[in-house]
């Protein structure tokens, strides 16, 4: 496929903010993509060259892209810099500058999506001497053949910042509209931009959407799901989970307390310690692979965990769900998440850091076992299976999550207090009949924790400090997510909770210097003291209150936000949603 065709779709998507229109545009496009190109074109459509769960990233700094523009156009870097300052968008800059160049020197070859995809993938794999120059050349090669519009989206894709407002919800609906609309009894009225959905067919439509969503949750692979949907509902239903392909983890809404938890999940219920570590989804099929909650592969980072699973869990293939929690070597006491968080992204001295920051694996679920999909098996049976396959469990190594099955509020309260005393965050309360529902907070289980709800937010920008903080980025612009459009919506600025001095940061604290180091490579634009950054770094923040506010694009503002911890185990797709904020706002005391 010509890259220009895809770029045309990007332009159309950007020209509307209406979800239904976006769905229609994408679904029409889906019908035109040849089957053998579906994989890479769908990734590019999302602004990616690797699926979300793939660890590889393009990782190219803006300054290098600027060099590539220089190499492709011959325009000197100062001039490019000037235009960049004006447009604030390096993609737009590439567009404007290629437009002024003579046609004859540019557009020498017509770009294909495959060529773009292949070159961008190569960026991630380059290593060793001359890597910088080679990266610049790969991008420059593409830019030389690109039309101005192509250059704009190419640069944004390289910077992993496409911004065409295409969220997972829209992708999902577009798959239905493109291939399964005849099964739903619905149609799209283009004139009115309306979904025509007779009342009698509502259930049918919802069921088909659910079917696609379910397939996506199990595979996290839009092209596999699109291909199945194209072949019909039966093929879609055939999609099942498979060890080695990460599935979206089940999430748990919050209950107000023990009584409320019983009300939601029913009696009897299973109470479990809520460990303050991070999620591990562990797959075995041949080898063991470990994924985080945002489905990043961290097998390399936790070789000792893979080994323990190999030794202690019986079975040819399986998918387990659990929480790895750090503990102090001397005392064995649990440590809060931030103490071990650095292990997640660590690329060197792995054995050493594993020694220094050991983790205990608490397994709490099994989703697949020896070829059998267990998502519809009741939780009590899954837990019983776990108990039978985890051999010689060992504290501080590998064990089942501490559990108590009860219908007594008093016993539950005591268990909750015991969990807190042991250094945990609270308890999880799970329905014994509950299914494993990937991807959503559905109330098969709830969490109970004493502290005020924190929010997970992604940094989209920052401001350089003043005075003695002058050399650091010292205030951070934070955003939540609109899952339908994929847009990140600002909700405030946070500058408290960080440390100024290294000495103050020994116990898991984070300095401004550290924040600055993490953010500097992500800067995409500078305007005075404010910078925009690629949304990658996820923070957990607390706050006094949520206020309605026109200042930020989310329509809300956090009052007195304060940094709690870095969430290296989360990506921008995992941050809290606008809906979460609305719910918290509605439930604030006195409202
Ligand atoms: P939260 O991050 O506050 O939404 O709480 C849910 C998280 O708690 C899950 O994603 C797990 O990482 C973690 N967790 C800790 N212990 C358990 C447990 N026993 N069962 C389920 N999740 C747990």
Coordinates of C-alpha atoms and ligand atoms in Angstrom, one line a residue:
X1 CA 0.0 0.0 0.0
X2 CA 1.2 3.5 -0.7
X3 CA 2.1 5.4 2.5
X4 CA 0.2 8.3 1.0
X5 CA -3.1 6.4 1.3
X6 CA -2.6 5.9 5.0
X7 CA -1.6 9.5 5.4
X8 CA -4.8 10.5 3.8
X9 CA -6.6 8.6 6.5
X10 CA -4.6 10.3 9.3
X11 CA -5.6 13.6 7.8
X12 CA -9.3 12.6 7.8
X13 CA -9.1 11.3 11.3
X14 CA -7.5 14.6 12.5
X15 CA -10.1 16.7 10.8
X16 CA -12.9 15.5 13.1
X17 CA -13.3 15.0 16.8
X18 CA -16.5 13.1 16.4
X19 CA -16.1 9.5 17.5
X20 CA -18.7 8.0 15.0
X21 CA -17.1 9.8 12.1
X22 CA -13.7 8.5 13.1
X23 CA -15.2 5.0 13.3
X24 CA -16.7 5.4 9.8
X25 CA -13.4 6.7 8.3
X26 CA -11.4 3.8 9.8
X27 CA -13.9 1.1 8.9
X28 CA -14.0 2.2 5.3
X29 CA -10.2 2.1 5.3
X30 CA -10.1 -1.3 6.9
X31 CA -12.1 -2.7 4.0
X32 CA -9.4 -1.6 1.5
X33 CA -6.3 -3.0 3.3
X34 CA -5.1 -6.2 1.5
X35 CA -5.0 -9.1 3.9
X36 CA -1.2 -9.5 3.6
X37 CA -0.7 -5.9 4.7
X38 CA -3.1 -5.8 7.6
X39 CA -0.5 -6.4 10.3
X40 CA 1.8 -3.5 9.6
X41 CA -0.8 -1.1 8.4
X42 CA -2.9 -1.5 11.5
X43 CA 0.1 -0.9 13.7
X44 CA 1.1 2.2 11.7
X45 CA -2.5 3.4 12.0
X46 CA -2.0 3.4 15.7
X47 CA 1.3 5.2 15.4
X48 CA 3.2 2.1 16.3
X49 CA 5.7 -0.2 14.7
X50 CA 5.6 -2.7 17.6
X51 CA 2.5 -4.0 19.5
X52 CA 1.9 -2.4 22.9
X53 CA 3.4 -5.4 24.7
X54 CA 6.6 -5.5 22.7
X55 CA 9.5 -4.1 24.7
X56 CA 11.2 -2.6 21.6
X57 CA 10.8 1.0 20.9
X58 CA 11.9 3.4 18.3
X59 CA 13.6 5.6 20.9
X60 CA 14.8 8.4 18.7
X61 CA 15.4 11.8 20.2
X62 CA 13.9 15.0 18.6
X63 CA 17.4 16.3 18.0
X64 CA 18.3 13.3 15.8
X65 CA 15.1 13.7 13.8
X66 CA 16.0 17.3 13.3
X67 CA 19.4 16.1 11.8
X68 CA 17.5 13.8 9.5
X69 CA 15.4 16.6 8.2
X70 CA 18.6 18.6 7.7
X71 CA 20.1 15.7 5.8
X72 CA 17.0 15.1 3.6
X73 CA 16.3 18.7 2.8
X74 CA 19.7 20.4 3.0
X75 CA 18.2 23.1 5.1
X76 CA 20.5 24.1 7.9
X77 CA 19.7 23.1 11.4
X78 CA 19.3 26.6 12.8
X79 CA 16.6 27.4 10.3
X80 CA 14.8 24.1 11.1
X81 CA 15.1 25.0 14.8
X82 CA 13.5 28.3 14.1
X83 CA 10.5 26.9 12.3
X84 CA 10.2 24.2 15.0
X85 CA 10.0 26.9 17.6
X86 CA 7.2 28.6 15.7
X87 CA 5.1 25.5 14.9
X88 CA 5.9 23.7 18.1
X89 CA 5.6 20.4 16.2
X90 CA 8.5 18.8 14.5
X91 CA 6.2 16.9 12.2
X92 CA 4.6 20.2 11.0
X93 CA 8.1 21.6 10.7
X94 CA 9.1 18.8 8.4
X95 CA 5.9 19.4 6.4
X96 CA 6.5 23.1 6.0
X97 CA 10.1 22.8 5.1
X98 CA 9.7 20.0 2.5
X99 CA 6.9 22.0 1.0
X100 CA 9.3 24.9 0.2
X101 CA 11.8 22.6 -1.5
X102 CA 11.9 22.1 -5.2
X103 CA 9.9 19.1 -6.3
X104 CA 12.7 17.7 -8.5
X105 CA 15.0 16.9 -5.6
X106 CA 12.4 15.3 -3.5
X107 CA 9.7 12.6 -3.8
X108 CA 12.2 10.5 -5.8
X109 CA 10.5 7.2 -4.9
X110 CA 6.9 6.6 -3.9
X111 CA 6.9 5.5 -0.3
X112 CA 5.1 2.4 0.7
X113 CA 3.7 1.6 4.1
X114 CA 6.0 -1.5 4.1
X115 CA 9.1 0.6 3.5
X116 CA 8.2 3.0 6.2
X117 CA 7.5 0.2 8.6
X118 CA 10.7 -1.7 7.9
X119 CA 12.9 1.4 8.2
X120 CA 11.3 2.4 11.5
X121 CA 11.6 -1.1 12.9
X122 CA 15.3 -1.1 12.0
X123 CA 15.7 2.0 14.2
X124 CA 14.9 -0.1 17.2
X125 CA 17.4 -2.8 16.5
X126 CA 20.5 -0.7 15.5
X127 CA 23.3 -1.0 18.0
X128 CA 27.1 -0.4 18.3
X129 CA 29.3 2.1 16.6
X130 CA 27.9 4.6 14.2
X131 CA 24.4 3.9 15.5
X132 CA 23.4 7.6 15.7
X133 CA 24.5 8.3 12.1
X134 CA 22.7 5.2 10.8
X135 CA 19.5 6.1 12.6
X136 CA 19.6 9.6 11.1
X137 CA 20.2 8.1 7.7
X138 CA 17.3 5.7 7.9
X139 CA 14.9 8.5 8.7
X140 CA 16.4 10.8 6.1
X141 CA 16.0 8.2 3.4
X142 CA 12.3 8.1 4.1
X143 CA 12.0 11.9 4.3
X144 CA 13.7 12.3 0.9
X145 CA 11.0 10.3 -0.7
X146 CA 8.2 11.8 1.3
X147 CA 5.6 14.3 0.2
X148 CA 5.2 17.2 2.7
X149 CA 2.1 15.5 4.3
X150 CA 3.9 12.2 4.5
X151 CA 6.9 13.9 6.1
X152 CA 4.6 15.3 8.8
X153 CA 3.2 12.0 9.9
X154 CA 6.5 10.2 9.4
X155 CA 8.2 12.4 11.8
X156 CA 5.4 12.1 14.3
X157 CA 5.5 8.3 14.1
X158 CA 9.3 8.3 14.6
X159 CA 8.8 10.4 17.7
X160 CA 6.0 8.0 18.8
X161 CA 3.6 10.9 19.0
X162 CA 1.1 10.5 16.2
X163 CA -1.9 12.3 17.7
X164 CA -4.7 11.4 15.3
X165 CA -7.1 10.7 18.1
X166 CA -7.5 7.0 17.5
X167 CA -8.3 5.2 20.7
X168 CA -8.8 1.5 21.3
X169 CA -12.6 1.9 21.5
X170 CA -12.7 3.4 18.0
X171 CA -10.5 0.7 16.6
X172 CA -12.7 -1.9 18.1
X173 CA -15.9 -0.4 16.7
X174 CA -14.3 0.1 13.3
X175 CA -13.6 -3.6 13.1
X176 CA -17.2 -4.4 13.7
X177 CA -18.4 -1.8 11.3
X178 CA -16.1 -3.0 8.6
X179 CA -16.7 -6.7 8.7
X180 CA -19.6 -7.5 11.0
X181 CA -22.1 -4.8 10.6
X182 CA -24.5 -7.2 8.8
X183 CA -24.6 -9.3 12.0
X184 CA -25.6 -6.4 14.2
X185 CA -28.8 -5.0 12.6
X186 CA -27.3 -1.6 12.7
X187 CA -26.1 0.8 10.0
X188 CA -24.4 4.1 9.8
X189 CA -26.1 7.2 8.4
X190 CA -23.3 9.2 7.0
X191 CA -25.4 12.3 6.2
X192 CA -26.5 12.6 9.8
X193 CA -23.4 11.0 11.3
X194 CA -25.7 8.7 13.3
X195 CA -25.6 5.0 14.1
X196 CA -29.0 3.7 13.1
X197 CA -29.8 1.1 15.7
X198 CA -33.4 -0.2 16.1
X199 CA -34.2 -0.9 19.7
X200 CA -34.7 -4.6 19.0
X201 CA -31.2 -4.9 17.7
X202 CA -29.4 -3.1 20.5
X203 CA -28.6 -6.4 22.3
X204 CA -27.3 -7.9 19.1
X205 CA -25.1 -5.0 18.4
X206 CA -23.7 -4.9 21.9
X207 CA -23.0 -8.6 21.8
X208 CA -21.0 -8.3 18.6
X209 CA -19.0 -5.4 20.0
X210 CA -18.4 -7.5 23.2
X211 CA -17.2 -10.3 21.0
X212 CA -14.6 -8.2 19.3
X213 CA -13.6 -6.6 22.6
X214 CA -13.1 -10.0 24.2
X215 CA -11.0 -11.2 21.3
X216 CA -8.9 -8.0 21.7
X217 CA -8.5 -8.5 25.4
X218 CA -7.2 -12.0 24.8
X219 CA -4.8 -11.3 22.1
X220 CA -4.0 -7.5 22.2
X221 CA -3.6 -7.9 18.5
X222 CA -5.8 -5.7 16.3
X223 CA -4.8 -7.3 13.0
X224 CA -5.4 -10.9 14.3
X225 CA -8.8 -9.8 15.4
X226 CA -9.6 -7.9 12.2
X227 CA -8.6 -11.0 10.2
X228 CA -10.9 -13.2 12.3
X229 CA -13.8 -10.7 12.1
X230 CA -13.4 -10.6 8.4
X231 CA -13.9 -14.4 8.3
X232 CA -17.1 -14.1 10.4
X233 CA -18.4 -14.4 13.9
X234 CA -17.6 -18.1 14.2
X235 CA -13.9 -17.4 13.5
X236 CA -14.0 -14.6 16.0
X237 CA -15.4 -16.8 18.7
X238 CA -12.5 -19.3 18.0
X239 CA -10.0 -16.8 19.2
X240 CA -8.8 -18.0 22.5
X241 CA -5.8 -17.2 24.8
X242 CA -2.5 -18.7 24.1
X243 CA 0.5 -18.9 26.4
X244 CA 3.2 -16.5 25.2
X245 CA 0.7 -13.9 24.0
X246 CA -0.1 -11.6 26.9
X247 CA -3.7 -10.9 27.7
X248 CA -5.2 -7.8 29.4
X249 CA -5.2 -8.3 33.1
X250 CA -8.4 -8.3 35.2
X251 CA -8.8 -5.1 37.2
X252 CA -10.7 -4.5 40.4
X253 CA -12.9 -1.5 41.4
X254 CA -12.7 0.0 44.8
X255 CA -15.1 -0.8 47.6
X256 CA -15.8 1.6 50.5
X257 CA -15.1 -1.0 53.2
X258 CA -15.6 -4.6 54.2
X259 CA -19.4 -4.4 54.3
X260 CA -19.6 -2.8 50.9
X261 CA -17.2 -5.4 49.5
X262 CA -19.5 -8.2 50.8
X263 CA -22.4 -6.5 49.2
X264 CA -20.7 -6.3 45.8
X265 CA -19.2 -9.7 45.6
X266 CA -21.6 -11.7 47.8
X267 CA -21.1 -14.1 50.7
X268 CA -18.9 -16.2 51.1
X269 CA -16.0 -14.3 49.6
X270 CA -12.3 -14.8 49.3
X271 CA -10.2 -12.2 51.1
X272 CA -6.6 -11.8 50.0
X273 CA -3.7 -9.7 51.0
X274 CA -3.3 -6.8 48.6
X275 CA 0.5 -6.8 48.1
X276 CA 2.1 -3.5 47.3
X277 CA 4.3 -4.7 44.5
X278 CA 3.6 -5.1 40.8
X279 CA 1.6 -7.4 38.6
X280 CA 3.2 -10.3 36.9
X281 CA 1.5 -12.3 34.3
X282 CA 3.5 -15.4 33.8
X283 CA 3.4 -17.6 30.8
X284 CA 4.8 -21.0 30.2
X285 CA 5.0 -22.7 26.9
X286 CA 8.4 -24.2 26.4
X287 CA 10.0 -21.2 28.1
X288 CA 8.7 -19.0 30.8
X289 CA 7.9 -15.4 30.0
X290 CA 6.9 -12.7 32.4
X291 CA 4.8 -9.6 31.5
X292 CA 3.9 -6.5 33.6
X293 CA 0.4 -5.1 33.9
X294 CA 1.0 -3.0 30.8
X295 CA 2.1 -6.2 29.1
X296 CA 5.7 -5.3 28.8
X297 CA 8.0 -8.4 28.6
X298 CA 10.2 -8.3 31.7
X299 CA 11.5 -11.9 31.6
X300 CA 15.0 -10.7 31.3
X301 CA 14.7 -8.5 34.3
X302 CA 13.5 -11.2 36.6
X303 CA 15.5 -14.4 35.8
X304 CA 15.2 -15.6 39.4
X305 CA 11.3 -15.5 39.2
X306 CA 11.3 -17.4 36.0
X307 CA 13.5 -20.0 37.5
X308 CA 11.3 -20.3 40.6
X309 CA 8.2 -20.8 38.5
X310 CA 10.0 -23.4 36.5
X311 CA 10.9 -25.3 39.7
X312 CA 7.8 -24.9 41.7
X313 CA 4.9 -24.9 39.3
X314 CA 3.8 -28.1 37.7
X315 CA 2.4 -28.1 34.1
X316 CA 3.3 -28.2 30.5
X317 CA 1.8 -24.8 29.7
X318 CA 0.0 -22.2 31.7
X319 CA -0.8 -18.6 32.4
X320 CA -0.5 -17.4 36.0
X321 CA -1.4 -14.0 37.5
X322 CA 0.4 -12.7 40.6
X323 CA 2.0 -9.9 42.4
X324 CA 5.8 -9.6 42.9
X325 CA 6.5 -7.8 46.1
X326 CA 9.9 -6.6 47.4
X327 CA 11.1 -7.3 50.8
X328 CA 14.0 -6.2 53.0
X329 CA 16.7 -8.8 52.9
X330 CA 17.7 -8.7 56.6
X331 CA 14.3 -8.5 58.2
X332 CA 12.1 -10.1 55.5
X333 CA 9.6 -7.2 55.9
X334 CA 7.7 -6.1 52.8
X335 CA 8.9 -3.0 51.1
X336 CA 6.7 -0.5 49.2
X337 CA 6.6 -0.7 45.4
X338 CA 9.0 2.1 44.8
X339 CA 11.8 0.2 46.5
X340 CA 11.9 -2.4 43.7
X341 CA 10.4 -0.4 40.9
X342 CA 13.9 0.2 39.3
X343 CA 14.2 -3.5 38.5
X344 CA 11.5 -3.2 35.9
X345 CA 13.4 -1.2 33.3
X346 CA 16.8 -2.3 34.3
X347 CA 19.0 -3.4 31.3
X348 CA 22.4 -4.2 33.0
X349 CA 23.8 -5.7 36.2
X350 CA 20.6 -7.7 36.5
X351 CA 22.0 -10.4 38.7
X352 CA 23.4 -7.8 41.1
X353 CA 20.3 -5.8 41.4
X354 CA 18.2 -9.0 41.8
X355 CA 20.4 -9.8 44.8
X356 CA 20.0 -6.4 46.3
X357 CA 16.2 -6.1 45.7
X358 CA 14.7 -9.5 46.0
X359 CA 11.1 -10.1 45.3
X360 CA 8.5 -12.6 46.5
X361 CA 6.0 -13.9 44.0
X362 CA 2.5 -14.2 45.3
X363 CA 0.4 -16.1 42.8
X364 CA -3.3 -15.4 43.0
X365 CA -4.8 -16.7 39.7
X366 CA -4.5 -19.2 36.9
X367 CA -6.0 -18.3 33.5
X368 CA -4.9 -21.2 31.3
X369 CA -3.6 -24.6 32.2
X370 CA -2.4 -27.4 30.0
X371 CA -4.3 -26.3 27.0
X372 CA -7.5 -25.4 28.9
X373 CA -8.9 -21.9 28.9
X374 CA -10.0 -21.1 32.4
X375 CA -11.5 -17.6 32.1
X376 CA -15.0 -19.0 32.6
X377 CA -14.1 -21.4 35.4
X378 CA -15.2 -20.1 38.8
X379 CA -12.5 -18.5 40.9
X380 CA -12.8 -21.0 43.7
X381 CA -11.9 -23.8 41.3
X382 CA -9.1 -21.8 39.8
X383 CA -7.6 -21.2 43.2
X384 CA -8.0 -25.0 44.1
X385 CA -6.1 -25.8 40.9
X386 CA -3.4 -23.3 41.9
X387 CA -3.1 -25.0 45.3
X388 CA -2.5 -28.3 43.6
X389 CA 0.1 -27.2 41.0
X390 CA 2.3 -24.9 43.1
X391 CA 4.7 -27.4 44.8
X392 CA 6.7 -26.6 47.9
X393 CA 5.6 -23.0 48.2
X394 CA 8.1 -20.9 50.1
X395 CA 7.8 -17.5 51.9
X396 CA 10.1 -14.9 50.3
X397 CA 10.2 -17.0 47.2
X398 CA 7.1 -18.2 45.6
X399 CA 3.7 -18.8 47.2
X400 CA 0.0 -18.5 46.9
X401 CA -1.5 -15.1 47.9
X402 CA -2.5 -15.3 51.5
X403 CA -6.3 -16.0 51.5
X404 CA -9.2 -16.3 53.9
X405 CA -12.6 -17.5 52.7
X406 CA -15.3 -16.2 55.1
X407 CA -18.8 -14.7 55.4
X408 CA -18.0 -13.1 58.7
X409 CA -17.5 -9.3 58.8
X410 CA -15.6 -9.6 62.0
X411 CA -13.1 -12.2 60.6
X412 CA -12.8 -10.2 57.5
X413 CA -11.9 -7.1 59.5
X414 CA -9.3 -8.9 61.4
X415 CA -7.8 -10.3 58.2
X416 CA -7.7 -6.8 56.8
X417 CA -5.9 -5.4 59.9
X418 CA -3.4 -8.3 59.7
X419 CA -2.7 -7.5 56.1
X420 CA -2.1 -3.9 56.8
X421 CA 0.2 -4.8 59.8
X422 CA 2.2 -7.0 57.4
X423 CA 3.0 -4.0 55.3
X424 CA 0.4 -4.5 52.5
X425 CA -1.9 -1.9 50.9
X426 CA -5.2 -3.5 52.0
X427 CA -7.2 -6.5 50.8
X428 CA -8.7 -7.8 47.7
X429 CA -12.2 -9.3 48.0
X430 CA -13.1 -11.8 45.3
X431 CA -16.3 -13.6 44.4
X432 CA -15.9 -17.4 44.6
X433 CA -17.9 -17.8 41.5
X434 CA -16.2 -15.0 39.6
X435 CA -14.9 -15.5 36.1
X436 CA -11.6 -14.0 34.9
X437 CA -12.6 -11.0 32.9
X438 CA -9.6 -9.5 31.1
X439 CA -9.3 -5.8 30.8
X440 CA -12.1 -4.3 32.8
X441 CA -13.1 -3.5 36.3
X442 CA -16.2 -5.6 36.5
X443 CA -16.8 -6.4 40.1
X444 CA -15.8 -10.0 40.2
X445 CA -13.5 -8.7 42.8
X446 CA -13.0 -5.4 44.6
X447 CA -10.1 -3.8 46.5
X448 CA -10.4 -2.3 50.0
X449 CA -7.6 0.1 51.1
X450 CA -7.6 2.7 53.8
X451 CA -5.8 5.5 52.0
X452 CA -7.4 8.1 49.8
X453 CA -7.6 7.0 46.2
X454 CA -4.5 8.0 44.3
X455 CA -4.5 8.7 40.6
X456 CA -2.1 7.4 38.0
X457 CA -1.3 10.1 35.4
X458 CA 1.1 10.5 32.6
X459 CA 3.4 13.5 32.2
X460 CA 2.8 15.4 29.0
X461 CA 4.9 18.5 29.7
X462 CA 7.0 20.2 32.3
X463 CA 8.4 23.6 33.3
X464 CA 12.0 24.5 34.2
X465 CA 12.3 25.7 37.8
X466 CA 13.5 29.0 39.0
X467 CA 16.2 30.1 41.4
X468 CA 17.9 27.2 43.0
X469 CA 15.7 24.8 41.0
X470 CA 16.8 26.5 37.7
X471 CA 18.7 23.6 36.3
X472 CA 15.8 21.1 36.8
X473 CA 12.4 20.5 35.3
X474 CA 10.5 21.2 38.5
X475 CA 6.8 21.3 37.7
X476 CA 5.1 18.6 35.7
X477 CA 2.0 18.8 33.6
X478 CA -0.1 15.6 34.2
X479 CA -2.9 14.0 32.2
X480 CA -5.5 11.3 32.3
X481 CA -6.8 9.4 29.3
X482 CA -9.9 9.3 27.2
X483 CA -10.1 5.7 26.2
X484 CA -12.4 6.3 23.3
X485 CA -10.2 8.8 21.4
X486 CA -6.9 7.9 23.0
X487 CA -6.4 11.6 23.8
X488 CA -4.5 12.6 26.9
X489 CA -6.4 15.3 28.9
X490 CA -4.6 17.5 31.3
X491 CA -5.7 17.6 34.9
X492 CA -3.1 19.7 36.7
X493 CA 0.5 20.4 37.5
X494 CA 2.5 18.8 40.2
X495 CA 5.7 20.0 41.8
X496 CA 5.6 18.7 45.3
X497 CA 6.7 15.4 46.7
X498 CA 10.0 15.4 44.9
X499 CA 13.4 15.8 46.6
X500 CA 16.0 18.5 45.9
X501 CA 19.0 16.6 47.3
X502 CA 20.3 13.1 46.6
X503 CA 20.6 12.4 50.3
X504 CA 16.9 13.0 50.9
X505 CA 16.1 10.4 48.2
X506 CA 17.7 7.3 49.6
X507 CA 14.5 5.7 50.7
X508 CA 12.8 5.4 47.3
X509 CA 12.4 9.2 47.0
X510 CA 12.8 10.8 43.6
X511 CA 14.9 13.9 43.0
X512 CA 14.2 16.7 40.5
X513 CA 17.5 15.8 38.9
X514 CA 16.2 12.2 38.3
X515 CA 12.9 13.5 36.9
X516 CA 14.9 15.8 34.6
X517 CA 17.1 13.0 33.4
X518 CA 14.1 10.8 32.7
X519 CA 12.2 13.6 30.8
X520 CA 15.0 15.3 28.9
X521 CA 15.1 12.6 26.1
X522 CA 11.4 12.8 25.7
X523 CA 11.2 16.5 25.0
X524 CA 9.4 17.3 21.8
X525 CA 9.1 21.0 22.0
X526 CA 10.3 24.0 24.0
X527 CA 8.5 27.2 24.5
X528 CA 10.2 29.6 26.9
X529 CA 10.4 27.7 30.1
X530 CA 7.8 25.1 29.2
X531 CA 8.5 21.9 27.4
X532 CA 6.2 19.3 25.9
X533 CA 7.3 15.7 26.3
X534 CA 6.4 12.4 24.7
X535 CA 3.8 10.9 27.1
X536 CA 5.7 7.9 28.6
X537 CA 6.4 8.6 32.2
X538 CA 3.6 7.5 34.6
X539 CA 3.3 8.9 38.1
X540 CA 1.1 8.1 41.0
X541 CA -0.2 11.3 42.7
X542 CA -2.5 12.1 45.5
X543 CA -4.4 15.3 46.0
X544 CA -6.7 17.0 48.4
X545 CA -9.7 17.2 46.2
X546 CA -10.9 17.1 42.6
X547 CA -12.4 20.4 41.3
X548 CA -14.3 21.1 38.1
X549 CA -12.1 23.5 36.2
X550 CA -12.0 25.1 32.7
X551 CA -8.2 25.5 33.0
X552 CA -7.3 22.0 31.9
X553 CA -8.5 20.0 28.9
X554 CA -10.0 17.3 31.1
X555 CA -12.4 19.8 32.7
X556 CA -11.1 18.9 36.1
X557 CA -8.2 20.0 38.3
X558 CA -6.4 18.3 41.1
X559 CA -6.2 20.5 44.2
X560 CA -2.8 20.2 45.8
X561 CA -1.5 17.3 43.8
X562 CA 1.5 15.6 45.3
X563 CA 3.9 13.1 43.8
X564 CA 3.7 9.6 45.5
X565 CA 5.8 7.4 43.2
X566 CA 7.0 6.6 39.8
X567 CA 5.1 3.8 38.1
X568 CA 7.7 2.1 35.8
X569 CA 5.3 -0.8 35.5
X570 CA 2.7 1.3 33.7
X571 CA 2.6 2.9 30.3
X572 CA 0.5 5.8 29.0
X573 CA -2.4 3.4 28.2
X574 CA -2.7 2.3 31.8
X575 CA -3.3 5.7 33.4
X576 CA -6.6 6.6 34.9
X577 CA -9.4 7.6 32.6
X578 CA -11.6 10.6 32.5
X579 CA -14.4 8.4 33.6
X580 CA -12.4 7.4 36.8
X581 CA -11.9 11.1 37.5
X582 CA -15.6 11.8 37.0
X583 CA -16.5 9.0 39.3
X584 CA -14.1 10.2 42.0
X585 CA -15.4 13.7 41.6
X586 CA -19.0 12.5 42.0
X587 CA -18.2 10.5 45.1
X588 CA -16.2 13.1 47.0
X589 CA -17.3 13.7 50.5
X590 CA -20.3 16.0 50.7
X591 CA -21.2 15.7 47.1
Ligands
LIG1 P1 -4.9 -1.0 42.1 O1 -3.6 -1.0 41.4 O2 -5.0 -0.2 43.3 O3 -6.0 -0.8 41.1 O4 -5.1 -2.5 42.7 C1 -5.1 -3.6 41.9 C2 -3.7 -4.2 41.8 O5 -3.4 -4.8 43.1 C3 -3.6 -5.4 40.9 O6 -3.4 -4.9 39.6 C4 -2.4 -6.2 41.4 O7 -1.2 -5.7 40.8 C5 -2.4 -5.8 42.9 N1 -2.6 -7.0 43.8 C6 -1.9 -7.2 44.9 N2 -2.4 -8.3 45.6 C7 -3.4 -8.8 44.8 C8 -4.2 -9.9 45.0 N3 -4.1 -10.8 46.0 N4 -5.1 -10.1 44.0 C9 -5.2 -9.3 42.9 N5 -4.4 -8.2 42.7 C10 -3.5 -8.0 43.7

